[in-house]
Each structure stands twice: as C-alpha cells, then as structure tokens.
Amino acid sequence: MFPFDEKFESDHRQPLFTFSIPSALVQALVGTGTYYDIDGQSADNVEFGFLAPSLSFWIQMPALMGVQVVVCSTIAAIMHKFIVKKRGSTTAYLVGYAFVVPCVCWFPFYAIELLDIRNKCFRMNLCFTPLLVIFRCLAAMHGTSPPVVETTFNNYCLYNTSVIELEFDEKSGKPVKATYNDVVGPAKEFIKLLCLLGVLYSIVEITGYAPFGTVEKTGEGMTWVFHPKHLANNFFVAYITQLNLAASTSGAASTVSLLLGKKTKKVTNNAMLESTSVSDFWGRRWNQLVHGALKGGVFKPLRKHNFSKEISATATFLASGLIHEYVLAVMCHSYGSGDDYFHHEKHYYGVHLAFFLYNGILIVLEYAFIGTVLHKKISELSLPSPVLTCMVIGSALPIAHWFTEEYVRHHIYDGLKVGCPMIVTINY
C-alpha cells in the first residue's frame, strides 16, 4: 500500500562512493580485531562506503504524521464537545475513559497491521497519538489543560492536533505566528543532529552498542553496574536516545511551523550534558512534550485534589513508566497468520516501569534535600555546572540500561539508521 510498500526492516542502501583506510589505523582507532577480505585473507586495507539517507524513508515519516493529524483532529473535536464543554458530568467521564482512551491505545496496533509497518522508528512515530492524547484527555476531564487552549474550539483542536506543542500568546489567546527562524532554525538543527547520529550509528556498525567493551554481569549483587565500561556504554546509548528524540522533534517542529505558520515549543534542551538537578533534567530539558502532557494529565489533577507534591510526582513517574511499557508493546507487536505472520521476539515487561519509579524516588529525595543545611552548604560552594551535570547523570547512569537494553535488544534504535548518512565497512 503506497507509500508504505518499503518496510525498512533492514538497511539495503548501496554506497554512493567507497574509500579505503589501512586496517592497522582502523584497529588503532576503534580497537577491533583483524579484518579479513571475502577470501578469508588478512586485509591490509579496510574498504568503507558512504550511505546517503533514504528518500523513501523521509517520505513515509511525514505520511505517518499526517495520518495521526487526521486522527488527533477528530478526537480533539469529540473531546471539546463532550468533555471540555461538559466537564464534571457523567458524559464527560464516559467519553474520556470508555471511548477516547481505549481508542487511542488501540490505534497504533490497528495502523501497524493495516499498513504492515515493521520499521521500529515508524512504530515509535505512531505512539505520539496515545502518548499525548491520553494525558490531554485526563487534563480535559479534570480541568488542568493550559487555560488558553480551551478559550476557543480552534485553539483546542490546534493544541491537540499538532504533533509538537504550539506556543500560545497568553494576552491575545491565539497561537504565536512562526517567523522565518522558527522554520529554518529547527530544520538546521534536524540536519545537524541527523549527521551526528550518522556518525554514532557508523561507530555502532563496527562496535555494536557497547563501544567501550562488555562487562560480565557477575559478582556479588549489582556491583558490576558501577564498572567504568558499563557506565560509559550506558552514557553512549542514552546520548543516542537523546539525539533520536531531539532530531525527530526538531524535524517535526520545522514541518509544523512551515505548514501551520505557528511557532512551536522546544522539546529537548541537551539534558545529558547541561542538567543541573534531577528536576531540571526531567522538568525542563528532557522531552518537554511528554512532560507537559504528564503534568497536565497526572500531576496537576492530583495536586488539585490535595495530594502532596511527593505523591503527585511519584504517581507521574509511575504513569510515565506504564506508558513506556505500552510503547514497548507497540514496538514489539506481532500480527498476521500463516505465511503472512510477522513474529517479533518476546520482550520483558517491568524494566521501564522500574527505571521511571527509580527516577521518581530521586525526585522525591531532591524535594526532601532542598532547604536542608547540607543543601545550603553545597549551594554556597557554587559548583561548576559540569560538576552538577555529572552528579545528576551519575545518579541514574548505573541503571540506565533498564530503559535502553530492551530497545537495543529489539533493534529499536536501528529503525532510524536508514534515514541517516552513514559510513560502513564493505565485505568484512
């Protein structure tokens, strides 16, 4: 079914050009073993090829976004009429919990089977609808949506339809118009990040997702999680995760601003390299799109009903963990029968939930720590930002594989490879 005929289950691109590098130099740079040619002889030179991004891949990606725009606009109209306008009524809760939430949860599975979508990046793209709509529906039922988006029907539909959150002017109550820089800036960022991802994926082609070497998971307890190699590998994969998120949202932001003429909010802000606290990482730098949805759909409703900040934050991270478990289920969905059966290796539930609950605990501990004597003394030291960033990242880095390991094992990160410029070895 056009334009989804090409499945991108693996990378079949042909090099635009090739070049050779002495094998001794390659071994010194990446620490790999001896290279052999196709005849099994030790090779003096290693041949590399440059792969250009697949045009077809970048046609399918916005096509999927377009499908979701249609779905989200329809759902938004229903939510405005039966939930926002009838907030607090039985009808509002029935439409929300019995219709909207189940429908958007079912939507990615239906779309995957209907369009036979097998690429993991495309499947992740389809998860934007449930990720945003579920929590925005909860916010609509509990009256915790941003006030400006509910002032008019058009505002509400734009807010829920756009795959990237729009910026609204609080005074005029209208979406802020996009400038030239609002379109070109994210587009430049997208190209830059795509090239950087291409470099990292080129390294992955040679070393796998453990470029610093593997660590045996043996010994007493979990002491191995503090091994320098394990920490370095976790940072490497976590940084790839950040770049994937930043690249995809930058590209989407530029597209939305171009097509709608509206300014979008920045989704990521270099959390891995610039965060100065755990709350800064999650609350102001990492995936502000989902953060805003979770805040409006979980945190604010609980605070509105007089739950403590600590309980509300923990519940928000619990919800985040559950929704990421759902995303993993979408990524690994098997379907069909007989010769048309598409099977996916079994995945393990619970690790994503554990990862987010752990980070929820870190947030609660930070709440408790702020204002103490020790906090004041540390604040007086005026530690450099890079030191604070190392402390923040280090607090979760040992168990970061709880989040990334399933993505690596099921080749979810590999889904974007075909869309990136890459350098790969040939016939080795």
Short mmCIF file of C-alpha atoms in Angstrom, two decimals:
data_model
loop_
_atom_site.label_atom_id
_atom_site.label_comp_id
_atom_site.label_asym_id
_atom_site.label_seq_id
_atom_site.Cartn_x
_atom_site.Cartn_y
_atom_site.Cartn_z
CA MET A 1 0.00 0.00 0.00
CA PHE A 2 1.64 3.24 -1.16
CA PRO A 3 3.61 4.91 0.38
CA PHE A 4 4.29 2.12 2.89
CA ASP A 5 5.43 -0.62 0.49
CA GLU A 6 9.06 -0.38 1.61
CA LYS A 7 9.35 -1.91 5.09
CA PHE A 8 12.88 -0.83 6.12
CA GLU A 9 13.31 -3.92 8.29
CA SER A 10 16.99 -3.87 7.38
CA ASP A 11 19.36 -1.50 5.61
CA HIS A 12 19.68 -2.28 1.87
CA ARG A 13 21.23 1.02 0.78
CA GLN A 14 24.09 0.93 -1.69
CA PRO A 15 27.17 3.14 -1.16
CA LEU A 16 27.37 6.37 -3.15
CA PHE A 17 31.15 6.04 -3.12
CA THR A 18 33.83 3.97 -1.41
CA PHE A 19 37.29 4.61 0.03
CA SER A 20 40.00 2.59 1.82
CA ILE A 21 41.88 3.09 5.09
CA PRO A 22 44.84 0.97 6.34
CA SER A 23 43.48 -1.76 8.61
CA ALA A 24 46.15 -1.00 11.25
CA LEU A 25 44.81 2.55 11.56
CA VAL A 26 41.21 1.32 11.85
CA GLN A 27 42.20 -1.15 14.56
CA ALA A 28 44.02 1.59 16.48
CA LEU A 29 41.03 3.95 16.27
CA VAL A 30 38.18 1.58 17.15
CA GLY A 31 40.02 -1.26 18.90
CA THR A 32 38.62 -4.05 16.74
CA GLY A 33 40.38 -7.25 15.72
CA THR A 34 41.90 -8.24 12.41
CA TYR A 35 39.92 -7.54 9.22
CA TYR A 36 39.62 -10.26 6.59
CA ASP A 37 38.65 -9.94 2.95
CA ILE A 38 35.99 -12.05 1.22
CA ASP A 39 38.58 -14.79 0.58
CA GLY A 40 39.39 -15.08 4.29
CA GLN A 41 42.81 -13.42 3.95
CA SER A 42 44.06 -10.74 6.32
CA ALA A 43 43.30 -7.38 4.70
CA ASP A 44 45.91 -4.60 4.51
CA ASN A 45 43.21 -2.00 3.88
CA VAL A 46 39.62 -1.71 5.04
CA GLU A 47 37.12 -0.54 2.44
CA PHE A 48 34.37 1.81 3.55
CA GLY A 49 31.26 3.05 1.79
CA PHE A 50 29.18 6.21 2.28
CA LEU A 51 25.41 5.64 2.56
CA ALA A 52 23.10 8.55 1.82
CA PRO A 53 19.81 8.90 3.77
CA SER A 54 16.90 7.07 2.17
CA LEU A 55 14.48 9.47 0.46
CA SER A 56 11.65 6.94 0.72
CA PHE A 57 12.17 6.78 4.49
CA TRP A 58 11.67 10.53 4.81
CA ILE A 59 8.54 10.35 2.65
CA GLN A 60 6.95 7.71 4.86
CA MET A 61 7.73 9.52 8.12
CA PRO A 62 5.66 12.68 7.43
CA ALA A 63 2.97 10.50 5.84
CA LEU A 64 2.55 8.77 9.20
CA MET A 65 2.43 12.15 10.90
CA GLY A 66 -0.33 13.13 8.50
CA VAL A 67 -2.35 10.05 9.42
CA GLN A 68 -2.05 10.98 13.08
CA VAL A 69 -3.08 14.59 12.43
CA VAL A 70 -6.37 13.33 10.99
CA VAL A 71 -6.94 11.01 13.96
CA CYS A 72 -5.99 13.63 16.56
CA SER A 73 -8.13 16.36 15.00
CA THR A 74 -11.16 14.06 15.06
CA ILE A 75 -10.52 13.08 18.68
CA ALA A 76 -9.94 16.74 19.63
CA ALA A 77 -13.33 17.76 18.24
CA ILE A 78 -15.01 14.96 20.24
CA MET A 79 -13.10 15.90 23.41
CA HIS A 80 -14.04 19.56 23.11
CA LYS A 81 -17.74 18.87 22.58
CA PHE A 82 -18.28 16.06 25.09
CA ILE A 83 -15.54 16.57 27.69
CA VAL A 84 -14.43 20.22 27.84
CA LYS A 85 -17.95 21.60 27.38
CA LYS A 86 -19.46 19.03 29.76
CA ARG A 87 -16.66 18.82 32.30
CA GLY A 88 -17.64 17.15 35.55
CA SER A 89 -20.62 15.32 34.02
CA THR A 90 -21.07 11.58 33.67
CA THR A 91 -20.96 12.02 29.90
CA ALA A 92 -17.51 13.63 30.06
CA TYR A 93 -16.04 10.77 32.09
CA LEU A 94 -17.70 8.10 29.95
CA VAL A 95 -16.46 9.64 26.71
CA GLY A 96 -12.98 10.06 28.17
CA TYR A 97 -12.43 6.75 29.91
CA ALA A 98 -14.67 4.49 27.81
CA PHE A 99 -14.09 5.91 24.33
CA VAL A 100 -11.11 8.27 23.86
CA VAL A 101 -8.51 6.42 25.97
CA PRO A 102 -9.32 2.91 24.61
CA CYS A 103 -9.46 4.20 21.01
CA VAL A 104 -6.09 5.92 21.05
CA CYS A 105 -4.49 2.94 22.84
CA TRP A 106 -5.80 0.64 20.09
CA PHE A 107 -4.90 3.00 17.22
CA PRO A 108 -1.14 2.16 16.82
CA PHE A 109 -1.82 -1.59 16.75
CA TYR A 110 -4.54 -1.11 14.13
CA ALA A 111 -2.35 1.17 11.99
CA ILE A 112 0.61 -1.25 12.21
CA GLU A 113 -1.48 -4.15 10.95
CA LEU A 114 -3.39 -2.12 8.35
CA LEU A 115 -0.25 -0.59 6.81
CA ASP A 116 2.05 -3.52 7.67
CA ILE A 117 4.51 -1.22 9.45
CA ARG A 118 7.62 -3.07 10.57
CA ASN A 119 10.24 -0.37 11.00
CA LYS A 120 10.63 0.46 14.71
CA CYS A 121 11.12 4.17 14.11
CA PHE A 122 7.80 4.34 12.28
CA ARG A 123 6.13 2.39 15.08
CA MET A 124 7.53 4.85 17.61
CA ASN A 125 6.14 7.67 15.48
CA LEU A 126 2.66 6.16 15.80
CA CYS A 127 2.94 6.25 19.60
CA PHE A 128 2.78 10.05 19.66
CA THR A 129 -1.01 9.86 19.42
CA PRO A 130 -1.66 7.79 22.58
CA LEU A 131 1.26 9.41 24.45
CA LEU A 132 -0.25 12.85 24.09
CA VAL A 133 -4.00 12.27 23.76
CA ILE A 134 -4.37 10.01 26.82
CA PHE A 135 -2.95 12.57 29.22
CA ARG A 136 -4.52 15.56 27.48
CA CYS A 137 -7.85 13.76 27.78
CA LEU A 138 -7.26 13.34 31.53
CA ALA A 139 -6.40 17.05 31.74
CA ALA A 140 -9.61 17.92 29.89
CA MET A 141 -11.70 15.85 32.33
CA HIS A 142 -10.04 17.38 35.39
CA GLY A 143 -9.76 20.96 34.16
CA THR A 144 -5.96 21.12 34.13
CA SER A 145 -5.29 21.88 30.46
CA PRO A 146 -3.45 25.16 29.76
CA PRO A 147 -6.32 27.73 30.10
CA VAL A 148 -5.53 29.46 26.80
CA VAL A 149 -6.08 26.31 24.71
CA GLU A 150 -9.69 25.97 25.86
CA THR A 151 -10.74 29.53 25.04
CA THR A 152 -11.85 28.59 21.52
CA PHE A 153 -12.63 25.45 19.55
CA ASN A 154 -9.88 26.27 17.04
CA ASN A 155 -7.28 26.66 19.79
CA TYR A 156 -8.21 23.33 21.32
CA CYS A 157 -8.07 21.49 18.01
CA LEU A 158 -4.72 23.05 17.10
CA TYR A 159 -3.32 22.18 20.53
CA ASN A 160 -4.34 18.53 20.26
CA THR A 161 -3.72 18.07 16.54
CA SER A 162 -0.13 19.31 16.33
CA VAL A 163 2.46 16.58 16.97
CA ILE A 164 4.63 19.30 18.55
CA GLU A 165 3.06 21.62 21.13
CA LEU A 166 2.28 25.09 19.82
CA GLU A 167 3.16 28.27 21.66
CA PHE A 168 0.18 30.46 22.59
CA ASP A 169 0.13 34.17 23.43
CA GLU A 170 -1.49 34.49 26.86
CA LYS A 171 -2.66 38.06 26.16
CA SER A 172 -4.26 37.58 22.76
CA GLY A 173 -5.25 33.98 23.40
CA LYS A 174 -4.01 32.98 19.95
CA PRO A 175 -1.16 30.79 18.69
CA VAL A 176 2.07 32.71 18.13
CA LYS A 177 2.88 33.13 14.43
CA ALA A 178 6.02 31.42 13.21
CA THR A 179 8.90 33.52 11.90
CA TYR A 180 11.48 32.55 9.31
CA ASN A 181 13.84 31.47 12.10
CA ASP A 182 11.13 29.31 13.69
CA VAL A 183 11.06 27.25 10.49
CA VAL A 184 14.70 27.32 9.45
CA GLY A 185 16.24 27.04 12.94
CA PRO A 186 14.73 23.61 13.77
CA ALA A 187 15.43 22.43 10.19
CA LYS A 188 19.13 23.25 10.59
CA GLU A 189 19.13 21.55 13.99
CA PHE A 190 17.48 18.49 12.44
CA ILE A 191 20.16 18.20 9.72
CA LYS A 192 22.98 18.69 12.24
CA LEU A 193 21.59 16.06 14.62
CA LEU A 194 20.95 13.63 11.77
CA CYS A 195 24.61 13.91 10.73
CA LEU A 196 25.76 13.41 14.33
CA LEU A 197 23.52 10.36 14.63
CA GLY A 198 25.03 9.09 11.40
CA VAL A 199 28.50 9.30 12.96
CA LEU A 200 27.37 7.41 16.08
CA TYR A 201 25.49 4.79 14.05
CA SER A 202 28.63 4.33 11.93
CA ILE A 203 30.51 3.54 15.15
CA VAL A 204 27.72 1.16 16.18
CA GLU A 205 28.12 -0.70 12.87
CA ILE A 206 31.65 -1.60 13.96
CA THR A 207 31.43 -1.91 17.75
CA GLY A 208 27.77 -2.53 18.49
CA TYR A 209 26.10 -0.59 21.30
CA ALA A 210 28.95 -1.36 23.70
CA PRO A 211 31.86 0.57 22.15
CA PHE A 212 33.79 0.56 25.44
CA GLY A 213 33.68 -3.21 25.81
CA THR A 214 31.23 -5.54 27.53
CA VAL A 215 31.06 -6.17 31.27
CA GLU A 216 30.17 -9.58 32.69
CA LYS A 217 27.13 -9.38 34.93
CA THR A 218 28.72 -11.44 37.66
CA GLY A 219 29.98 -10.95 41.17
CA GLU A 220 28.20 -10.06 44.35
CA GLY A 221 24.95 -8.14 44.00
CA MET A 222 24.92 -5.46 41.31
CA THR A 223 28.42 -4.06 41.77
CA TRP A 224 29.03 -4.54 38.03
CA VAL A 225 26.69 -1.61 37.29
CA PHE A 226 29.39 0.73 38.61
CA HIS A 227 32.07 -0.63 36.27
CA PRO A 228 33.53 2.25 34.17
CA LYS A 229 32.91 0.37 30.91
CA HIS A 230 29.27 -0.22 31.82
CA LEU A 231 28.78 3.44 32.77
CA ALA A 232 30.43 4.62 29.53
CA ASN A 233 28.29 2.29 27.41
CA ASN A 234 25.14 3.42 29.22
CA PHE A 235 26.02 7.06 28.57
CA PHE A 236 26.71 6.30 24.90
CA VAL A 237 23.29 4.66 24.36
CA ALA A 238 21.49 7.28 26.47
CA TYR A 239 23.07 10.01 24.35
CA ILE A 240 21.87 8.24 21.18
CA THR A 241 18.40 8.21 22.77
CA GLN A 242 18.60 11.97 23.34
CA LEU A 243 19.76 12.60 19.78
CA ASN A 244 16.95 10.44 18.35
CA LEU A 245 14.40 12.41 20.36
CA ALA A 246 15.94 15.79 19.54
CA ALA A 247 16.29 15.05 15.81
CA SER A 248 12.75 13.72 15.38
CA THR A 249 11.13 16.59 17.29
CA SER A 250 13.26 19.26 15.55
CA GLY A 251 12.22 17.91 12.16
CA ALA A 252 8.58 17.78 13.24
CA ALA A 253 8.76 21.32 14.70
CA SER A 254 10.09 22.75 11.44
CA THR A 255 7.40 20.93 9.45
CA VAL A 256 4.59 22.09 11.75
CA SER A 257 5.79 25.70 11.72
CA LEU A 258 6.06 25.63 7.91
CA LEU A 259 2.63 24.08 7.28
CA LEU A 260 0.62 25.79 10.02
CA GLY A 261 2.56 29.05 10.25
CA LYS A 262 2.61 28.69 14.04
CA LYS A 263 5.54 28.73 16.47
CA THR A 264 6.25 25.52 18.39
CA LYS A 265 7.77 24.94 21.83
CA LYS A 266 11.25 23.45 22.12
CA VAL A 267 11.02 19.80 23.17
CA THR A 268 14.56 19.00 24.32
CA ASN A 269 17.39 21.09 25.77
CA ASN A 270 20.54 18.95 25.97
CA ALA A 271 19.59 17.17 29.20
CA MET A 272 22.52 14.75 29.10
CA LEU A 273 25.17 17.49 29.04
CA GLU A 274 23.64 20.50 30.80
CA SER A 275 21.22 19.41 33.57
CA THR A 276 21.96 20.88 36.98
CA SER A 277 19.46 18.86 39.04
CA VAL A 278 17.20 15.83 38.66
CA SER A 279 14.13 18.08 38.41
CA ASP A 280 15.95 20.22 35.83
CA PHE A 281 16.66 17.08 33.78
CA TRP A 282 13.07 15.81 33.74
CA GLY A 283 11.15 19.07 34.20
CA ARG A 284 12.93 21.47 31.86
CA ARG A 285 15.22 19.58 29.48
CA TRP A 286 14.14 16.00 28.64
CA ASN A 287 11.11 15.56 26.33
CA GLN A 288 9.05 18.58 27.34
CA LEU A 289 6.28 17.39 25.03
CA VAL A 290 5.51 14.30 27.12
CA HIS A 291 6.44 16.13 30.33
CA GLY A 292 3.74 18.73 29.65
CA ALA A 293 1.16 16.04 28.90
CA LEU A 294 2.01 14.10 32.07
CA LYS A 295 1.99 17.26 34.17
CA GLY A 296 -1.46 18.26 32.92
CA GLY A 297 -2.91 14.75 32.99
CA VAL A 298 -1.47 13.33 36.22
CA PHE A 299 0.50 15.75 38.40
CA LYS A 300 -1.88 18.74 38.33
CA PRO A 301 -5.10 16.72 38.84
CA LEU A 302 -3.58 15.04 41.91
CA ARG A 303 -2.38 18.37 43.31
CA LYS A 304 -5.82 19.81 42.59
CA HIS A 305 -7.27 17.05 44.81
CA ASN A 306 -4.86 17.96 47.63
CA PHE A 307 -2.31 15.18 47.21
CA SER A 308 1.20 16.11 48.28
CA LYS A 309 3.85 17.13 45.78
CA GLU A 310 5.80 13.96 46.59
CA ILE A 311 2.85 11.62 45.96
CA SER A 312 1.88 13.50 42.80
CA ALA A 313 5.44 13.31 41.43
CA THR A 314 5.71 9.60 42.22
CA ALA A 315 2.36 8.92 40.52
CA THR A 316 3.51 10.91 37.48
CA PHE A 317 6.65 8.79 37.11
CA LEU A 318 4.54 5.67 37.64
CA ALA A 319 2.29 6.77 34.77
CA SER A 320 5.37 7.52 32.65
CA GLY A 321 6.71 4.03 33.33
CA LEU A 322 3.41 2.41 32.39
CA ILE A 323 3.09 4.38 29.16
CA HIS A 324 6.66 3.41 28.19
CA GLU A 325 5.79 -0.24 28.81
CA TYR A 326 2.87 0.29 26.43
CA VAL A 327 5.20 1.85 23.84
CA LEU A 328 7.47 -1.20 24.08
CA ALA A 329 4.44 -3.43 23.44
CA VAL A 330 3.66 -1.42 20.30
CA MET A 331 7.29 -1.69 19.15
CA CYS A 332 7.25 -5.48 19.54
CA HIS A 333 3.73 -6.17 18.25
CA SER A 334 3.39 -9.41 16.23
CA TYR A 335 0.47 -9.96 13.87
CA GLY A 336 -0.90 -11.95 10.92
CA SER A 337 -1.23 -15.68 10.40
CA GLY A 338 0.21 -18.42 8.21
CA ASP A 339 2.69 -17.21 5.59
CA ASP A 340 1.79 -13.58 6.42
CA TYR A 341 2.62 -13.91 10.11
CA PHE A 342 5.05 -11.27 11.32
CA HIS A 343 6.67 -12.51 14.52
CA HIS A 344 8.65 -10.46 16.99
CA GLU A 345 10.89 -11.77 19.72
CA LYS A 346 9.35 -11.69 23.19
CA HIS A 347 10.08 -8.62 25.27
CA TYR A 348 10.18 -8.30 29.04
CA TYR A 349 7.77 -6.10 30.97
CA GLY A 350 8.69 -4.19 34.11
CA VAL A 351 12.16 -2.80 33.46
CA HIS A 352 10.91 0.52 32.07
CA LEU A 353 8.48 0.84 34.96
CA ALA A 354 11.30 0.16 37.43
CA PHE A 355 13.51 2.77 35.73
CA PHE A 356 10.91 5.52 35.97
CA LEU A 357 9.93 4.64 39.54
CA TYR A 358 13.62 4.87 40.48
CA ASN A 359 13.78 8.35 38.96
CA GLY A 360 10.56 9.28 40.74
CA ILE A 361 12.27 8.35 44.00
CA LEU A 362 15.22 10.57 43.05
CA ILE A 363 12.82 13.48 42.53
CA VAL A 364 11.20 12.91 45.94
CA LEU A 365 14.64 12.73 47.58
CA GLU A 366 15.55 16.00 45.87
CA TYR A 367 12.39 17.62 47.26
CA ALA A 368 13.40 16.45 50.74
CA PHE A 369 17.01 17.59 50.28
CA ILE A 370 16.24 21.15 49.17
CA GLY A 371 16.30 23.51 52.14
CA THR A 372 18.40 21.30 54.39
CA VAL A 373 21.63 22.51 56.00
CA LEU A 374 23.68 20.27 53.69
CA HIS A 375 21.91 21.69 50.63
CA LYS A 376 22.69 25.24 51.74
CA LYS A 377 26.36 24.39 52.30
CA ILE A 378 26.66 22.75 48.89
CA SER A 379 24.91 25.73 47.28
CA GLU A 380 27.46 28.04 48.89
CA LEU A 381 30.25 26.14 47.12
CA SER A 382 28.91 27.34 43.73
CA LEU A 383 29.95 24.15 41.99
CA PRO A 384 30.59 24.47 38.24
CA SER A 385 27.69 23.37 36.04
CA PRO A 386 29.63 20.43 34.51
CA VAL A 387 30.20 19.04 38.03
CA LEU A 388 26.48 19.30 38.81
CA THR A 389 25.66 17.63 35.50
CA CYS A 390 27.99 14.73 36.30
CA MET A 391 26.30 14.31 39.69
CA VAL A 392 22.81 14.37 38.13
CA ILE A 393 23.60 11.94 35.31
CA GLY A 394 25.62 9.74 37.66
CA SER A 395 22.62 9.28 39.94
CA ALA A 396 20.80 7.23 37.27
CA LEU A 397 23.55 6.16 34.87
CA PRO A 398 24.30 2.79 36.56
CA ILE A 399 20.75 1.57 35.87
CA ALA A 400 20.14 3.44 32.57
CA HIS A 401 20.24 0.05 30.83
CA TRP A 402 16.88 -0.69 32.45
CA PHE A 403 15.48 1.72 29.88
CA THR A 404 17.81 1.23 26.90
CA GLU A 405 18.57 -2.51 26.98
CA GLU A 406 15.22 -3.65 25.58
CA TYR A 407 15.47 -1.02 22.84
CA VAL A 408 18.92 -2.30 21.88
CA ARG A 409 17.89 -5.97 22.06
CA HIS A 410 14.89 -5.41 19.78
CA HIS A 411 16.81 -3.16 17.36
CA ILE A 412 14.53 -0.19 18.08
CA TYR A 413 17.37 2.33 17.81
CA ASP A 414 18.30 0.81 14.45
CA GLY A 415 14.98 1.94 12.99
CA LEU A 416 16.33 5.42 12.25
CA LYS A 417 19.62 4.25 10.71
CA VAL A 418 18.30 4.13 7.17
CA GLY A 419 17.37 7.80 7.43
CA CYS A 420 20.88 8.89 8.45
CA PRO A 421 24.05 9.43 6.40
CA MET A 422 26.48 6.69 7.42
CA ILE A 423 29.90 5.23 6.70
CA VAL A 424 30.02 1.43 6.81
CA THR A 425 32.61 -1.27 6.14
CA ILE A 426 32.19 -3.31 2.94
CA ASN A 427 32.68 -7.09 2.63
CA TYR A 428 34.13 -7.62 6.12
#
